[in-house]
Tab-separated table of C-alpha atoms and ligand atoms in Angstrom:
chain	number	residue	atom	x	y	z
A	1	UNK	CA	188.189	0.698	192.213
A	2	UNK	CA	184.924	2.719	191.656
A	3	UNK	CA	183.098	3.423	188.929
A	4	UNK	CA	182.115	6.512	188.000
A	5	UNK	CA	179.286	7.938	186.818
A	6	UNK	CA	177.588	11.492	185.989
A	7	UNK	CA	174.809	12.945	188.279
A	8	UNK	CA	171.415	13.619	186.369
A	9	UNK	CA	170.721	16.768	188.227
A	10	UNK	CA	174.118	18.387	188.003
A	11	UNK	CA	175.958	16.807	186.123
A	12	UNK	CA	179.182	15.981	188.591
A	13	UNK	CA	181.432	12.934	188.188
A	14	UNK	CA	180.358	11.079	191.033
A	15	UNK	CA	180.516	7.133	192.112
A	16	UNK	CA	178.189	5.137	190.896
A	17	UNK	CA	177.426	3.096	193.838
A	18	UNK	CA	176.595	6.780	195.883
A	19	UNK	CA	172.834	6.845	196.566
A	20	UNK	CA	172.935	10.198	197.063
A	21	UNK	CA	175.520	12.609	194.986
A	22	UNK	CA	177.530	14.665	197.267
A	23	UNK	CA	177.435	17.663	195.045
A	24	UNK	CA	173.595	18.599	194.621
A	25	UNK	CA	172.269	16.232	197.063
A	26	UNK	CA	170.281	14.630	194.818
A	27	UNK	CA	168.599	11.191	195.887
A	28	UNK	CA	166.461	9.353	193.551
A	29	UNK	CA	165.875	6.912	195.795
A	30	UNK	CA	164.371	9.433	198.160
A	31	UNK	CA	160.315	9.063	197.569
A	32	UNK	CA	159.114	12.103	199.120
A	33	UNK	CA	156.426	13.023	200.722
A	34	UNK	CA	153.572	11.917	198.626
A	35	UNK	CA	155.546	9.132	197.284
A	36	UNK	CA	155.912	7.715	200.792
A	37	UNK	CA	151.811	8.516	201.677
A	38	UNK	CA	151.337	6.235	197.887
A	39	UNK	CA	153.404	3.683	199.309
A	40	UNK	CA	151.826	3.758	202.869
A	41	UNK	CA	148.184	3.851	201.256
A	42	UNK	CA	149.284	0.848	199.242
A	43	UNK	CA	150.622	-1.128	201.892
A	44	UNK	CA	147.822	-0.466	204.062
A	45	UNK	CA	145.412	-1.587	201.114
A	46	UNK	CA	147.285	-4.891	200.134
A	47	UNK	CA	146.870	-5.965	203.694
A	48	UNK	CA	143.535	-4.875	203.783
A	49	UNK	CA	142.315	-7.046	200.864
A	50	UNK	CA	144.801	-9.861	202.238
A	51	UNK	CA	142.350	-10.136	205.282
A	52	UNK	CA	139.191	-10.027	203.354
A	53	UNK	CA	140.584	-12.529	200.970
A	54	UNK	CA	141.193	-14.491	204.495
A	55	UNK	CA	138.164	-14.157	205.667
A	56	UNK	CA	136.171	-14.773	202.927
A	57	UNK	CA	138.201	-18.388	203.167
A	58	UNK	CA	137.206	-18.898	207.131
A	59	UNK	CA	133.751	-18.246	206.410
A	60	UNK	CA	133.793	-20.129	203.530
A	61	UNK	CA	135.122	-23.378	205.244
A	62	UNK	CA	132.929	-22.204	208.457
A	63	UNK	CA	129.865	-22.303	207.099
A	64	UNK	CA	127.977	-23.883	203.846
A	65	UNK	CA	128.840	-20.618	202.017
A	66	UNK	CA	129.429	-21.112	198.315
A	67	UNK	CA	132.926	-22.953	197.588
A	68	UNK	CA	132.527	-21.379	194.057
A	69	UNK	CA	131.270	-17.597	195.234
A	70	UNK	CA	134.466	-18.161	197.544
A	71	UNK	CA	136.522	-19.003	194.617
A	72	UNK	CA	135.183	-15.723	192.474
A	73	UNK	CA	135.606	-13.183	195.551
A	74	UNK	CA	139.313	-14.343	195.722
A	75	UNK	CA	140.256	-13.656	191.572
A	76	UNK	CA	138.196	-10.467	192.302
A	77	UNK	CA	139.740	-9.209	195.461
A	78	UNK	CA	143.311	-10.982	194.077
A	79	UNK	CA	142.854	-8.791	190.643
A	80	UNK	CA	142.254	-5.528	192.763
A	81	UNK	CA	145.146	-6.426	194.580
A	82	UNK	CA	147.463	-6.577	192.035
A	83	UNK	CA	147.179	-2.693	191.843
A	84	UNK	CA	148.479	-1.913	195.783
A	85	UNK	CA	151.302	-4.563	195.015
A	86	UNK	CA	152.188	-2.699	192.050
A	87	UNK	CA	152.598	0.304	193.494
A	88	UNK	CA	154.931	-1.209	195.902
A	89	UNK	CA	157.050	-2.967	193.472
A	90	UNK	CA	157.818	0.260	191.470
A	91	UNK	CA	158.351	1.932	194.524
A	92	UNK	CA	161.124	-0.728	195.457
A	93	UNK	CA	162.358	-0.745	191.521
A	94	UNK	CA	162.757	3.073	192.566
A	95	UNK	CA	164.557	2.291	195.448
A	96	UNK	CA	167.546	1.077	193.402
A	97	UNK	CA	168.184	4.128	191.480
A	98	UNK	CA	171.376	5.766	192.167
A	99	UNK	CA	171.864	9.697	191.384
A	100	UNK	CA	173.887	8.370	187.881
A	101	UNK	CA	170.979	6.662	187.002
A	102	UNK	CA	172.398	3.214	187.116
A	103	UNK	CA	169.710	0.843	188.164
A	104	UNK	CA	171.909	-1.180	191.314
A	105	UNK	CA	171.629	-4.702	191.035
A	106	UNK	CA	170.036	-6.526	193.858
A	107	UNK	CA	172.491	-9.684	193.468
A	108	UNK	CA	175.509	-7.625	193.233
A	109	UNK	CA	174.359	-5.459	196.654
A	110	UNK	CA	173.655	-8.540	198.816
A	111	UNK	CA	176.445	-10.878	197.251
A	112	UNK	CA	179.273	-7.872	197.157
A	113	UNK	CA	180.893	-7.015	193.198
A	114	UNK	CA	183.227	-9.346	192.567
B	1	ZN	ZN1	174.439	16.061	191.570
């Protein structure tokens, strides 16, 4: 049995578990264009200040460089990268979101509804 739900675009009865509604094609899930440059930009950045935060800790341990200055680059360069990981995470949140608007539920998706 499926539970129904109504669309948010066009109002059809539609299931709840469709990720895209068959009447209006509407796909929240869907980022778009920009939403999918964001989410590249933000990937791209997180990985970016991953390495730094790496190398900082090589040439830290490499050479007599500060253990301390080490310490401060990586809450600085961590804090900044809170932002790109953000971005991703409500990106993913958005992922979930079904045309009814119910959020799905991660648990119930990978461990099937019982
Ligand atoms: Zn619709």
């Amino acid at each position: 049995m499926t539970e129904t739900g109504t669309c948010e675009k066009c109002a059809s009865e539609i299931s709840v578990e469709a990720d895209r509604c068959p009447e209006c094609g509407y796909e929240p899930a869907s980022h778009g264009i920009l939403g999918s440059i964001g989410v590249g930009l933000a990937t791209m950045f997180s990985i970016l200040l991953g390495g730094l935060i790496l190398i900082i800790w090589v040439v830290a341990i490499g050479t007599d460089f500060g253990f301390t200055d080490a310490l401060m680059l990586t809450a600085f360069f961590g804090f900044i990268l809170l932002f790109p990981l953000g971005i991703i995470y409500a990106a993913m949140n958005k992922e979930m979101k079904t045309p009814t608007g119910k959020k799905k539920n991660l648990k119930e998706e990978l461990l099937g509804e019982e």
